[in-house]
PDB file of C-alpha atoms in Angstrom:
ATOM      1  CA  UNK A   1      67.703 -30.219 -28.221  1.00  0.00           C
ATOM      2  CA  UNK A   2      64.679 -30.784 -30.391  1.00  0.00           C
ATOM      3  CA  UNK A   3      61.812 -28.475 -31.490  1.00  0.00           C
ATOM      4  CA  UNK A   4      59.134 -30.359 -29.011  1.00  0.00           C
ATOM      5  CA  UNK A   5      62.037 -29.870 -26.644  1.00  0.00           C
ATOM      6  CA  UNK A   6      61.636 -26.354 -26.958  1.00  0.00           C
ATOM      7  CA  UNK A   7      58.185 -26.622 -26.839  1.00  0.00           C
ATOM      8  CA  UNK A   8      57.860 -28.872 -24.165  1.00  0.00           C
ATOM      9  CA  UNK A   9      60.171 -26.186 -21.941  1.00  0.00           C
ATOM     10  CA  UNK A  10      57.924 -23.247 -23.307  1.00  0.00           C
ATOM     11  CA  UNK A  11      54.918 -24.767 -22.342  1.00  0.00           C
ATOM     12  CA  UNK A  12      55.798 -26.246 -19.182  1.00  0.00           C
ATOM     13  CA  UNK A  13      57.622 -22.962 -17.440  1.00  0.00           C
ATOM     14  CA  UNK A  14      55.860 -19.977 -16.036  1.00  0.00           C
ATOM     15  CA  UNK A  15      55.720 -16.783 -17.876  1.00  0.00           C
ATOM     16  CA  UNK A  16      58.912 -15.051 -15.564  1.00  0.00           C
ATOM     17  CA  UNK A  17      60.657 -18.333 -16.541  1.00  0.00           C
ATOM     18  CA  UNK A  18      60.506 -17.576 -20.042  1.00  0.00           C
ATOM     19  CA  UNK A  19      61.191 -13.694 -19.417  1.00  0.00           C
ATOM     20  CA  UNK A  20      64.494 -14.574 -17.777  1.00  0.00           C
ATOM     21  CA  UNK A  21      65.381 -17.236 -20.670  1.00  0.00           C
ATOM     22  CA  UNK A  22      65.199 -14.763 -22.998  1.00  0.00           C
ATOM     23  CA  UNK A  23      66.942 -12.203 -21.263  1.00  0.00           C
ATOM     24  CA  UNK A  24      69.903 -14.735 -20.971  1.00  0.00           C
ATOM     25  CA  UNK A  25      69.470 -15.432 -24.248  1.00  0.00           C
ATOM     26  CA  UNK A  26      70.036 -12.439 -25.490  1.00  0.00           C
ATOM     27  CA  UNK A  27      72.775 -11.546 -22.609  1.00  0.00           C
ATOM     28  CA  UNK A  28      74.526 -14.896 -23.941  1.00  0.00           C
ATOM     29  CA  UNK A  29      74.009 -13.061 -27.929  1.00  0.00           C
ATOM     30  CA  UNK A  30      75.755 -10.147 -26.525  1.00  0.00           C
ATOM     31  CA  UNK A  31      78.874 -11.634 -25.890  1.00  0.00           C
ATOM     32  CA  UNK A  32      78.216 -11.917 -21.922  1.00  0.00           C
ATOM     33  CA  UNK A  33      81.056 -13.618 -20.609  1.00  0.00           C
ATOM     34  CA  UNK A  34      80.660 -17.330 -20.259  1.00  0.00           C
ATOM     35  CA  UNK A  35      81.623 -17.514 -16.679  1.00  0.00           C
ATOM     36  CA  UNK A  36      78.709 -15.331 -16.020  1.00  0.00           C
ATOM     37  CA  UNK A  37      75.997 -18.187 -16.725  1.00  0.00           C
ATOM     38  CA  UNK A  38      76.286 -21.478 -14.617  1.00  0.00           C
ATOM     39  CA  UNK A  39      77.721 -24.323 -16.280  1.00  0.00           C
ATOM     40  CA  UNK A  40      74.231 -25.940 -16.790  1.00  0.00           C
ATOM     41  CA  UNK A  41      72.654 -22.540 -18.134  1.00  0.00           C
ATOM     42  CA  UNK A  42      75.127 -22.145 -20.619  1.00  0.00           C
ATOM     43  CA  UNK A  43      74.636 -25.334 -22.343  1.00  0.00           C
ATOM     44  CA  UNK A  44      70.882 -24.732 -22.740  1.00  0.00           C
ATOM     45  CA  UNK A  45      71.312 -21.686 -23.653  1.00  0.00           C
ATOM     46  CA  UNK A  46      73.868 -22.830 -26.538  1.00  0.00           C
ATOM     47  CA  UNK A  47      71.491 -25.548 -27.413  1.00  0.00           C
ATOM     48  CA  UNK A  48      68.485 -23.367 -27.516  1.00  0.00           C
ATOM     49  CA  UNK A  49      70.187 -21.049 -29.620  1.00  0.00           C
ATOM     50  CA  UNK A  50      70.201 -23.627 -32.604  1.00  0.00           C
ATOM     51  CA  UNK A  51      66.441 -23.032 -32.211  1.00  0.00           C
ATOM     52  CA  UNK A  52      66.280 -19.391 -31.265  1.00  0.00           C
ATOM     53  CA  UNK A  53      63.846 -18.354 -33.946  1.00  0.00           C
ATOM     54  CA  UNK A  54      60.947 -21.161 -33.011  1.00  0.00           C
ATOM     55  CA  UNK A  55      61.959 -20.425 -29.219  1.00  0.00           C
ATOM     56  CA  UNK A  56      61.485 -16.764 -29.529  1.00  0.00           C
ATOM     57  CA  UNK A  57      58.243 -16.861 -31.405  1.00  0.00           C
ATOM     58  CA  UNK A  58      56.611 -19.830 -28.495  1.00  0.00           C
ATOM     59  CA  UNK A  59      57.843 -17.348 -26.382  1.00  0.00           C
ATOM     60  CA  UNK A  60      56.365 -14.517 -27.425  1.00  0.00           C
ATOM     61  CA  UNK A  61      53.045 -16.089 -27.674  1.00  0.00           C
ATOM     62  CA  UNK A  62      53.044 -17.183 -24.512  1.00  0.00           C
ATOM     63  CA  UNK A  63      53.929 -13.788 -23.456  1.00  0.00           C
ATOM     64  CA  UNK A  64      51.036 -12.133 -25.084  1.00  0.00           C
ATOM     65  CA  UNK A  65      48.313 -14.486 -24.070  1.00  0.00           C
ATOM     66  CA  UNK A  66      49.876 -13.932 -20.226  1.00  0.00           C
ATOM     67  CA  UNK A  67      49.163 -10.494 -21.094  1.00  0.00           C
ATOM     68  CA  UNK A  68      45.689 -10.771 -22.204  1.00  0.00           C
ATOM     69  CA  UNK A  69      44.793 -12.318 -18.424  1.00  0.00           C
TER      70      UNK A  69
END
């Protein structure tokens, strides 16, 4: 996965879309069991995760402007 990857996803998904990849981002960070995540899940999660830091920060833009609606 590449950054415009990221941003592409970011920008493309709705606001609880994000919510919920972060939450199973972090869920994943936590040492949630791998069977808990479907197969496809996991590996975006895993691949995300090499760009959790430019994810997170997309994210929580998007977040705030949602906010400010």
């Amino acid at each position: 996965m590449t950054r415009s990857q990221v941003r592409a996803f970011v920008d493309g998904s709705a606001l609880e879309k994000v919510r919920e990849t972060l939450d199973a981002l972090q869920r994943l960070k936590n040492h949630a069991p791998e069977s808990s995540f479907a197969a496809e899940e996991l590996r975006f999660l895993q691949d995300l995760l090499d760009h959790e830091a430019f994810f997170r920060s997309l994210a929580d833009h998007k977040l705030q402007a949602g906010k400010q609606r």
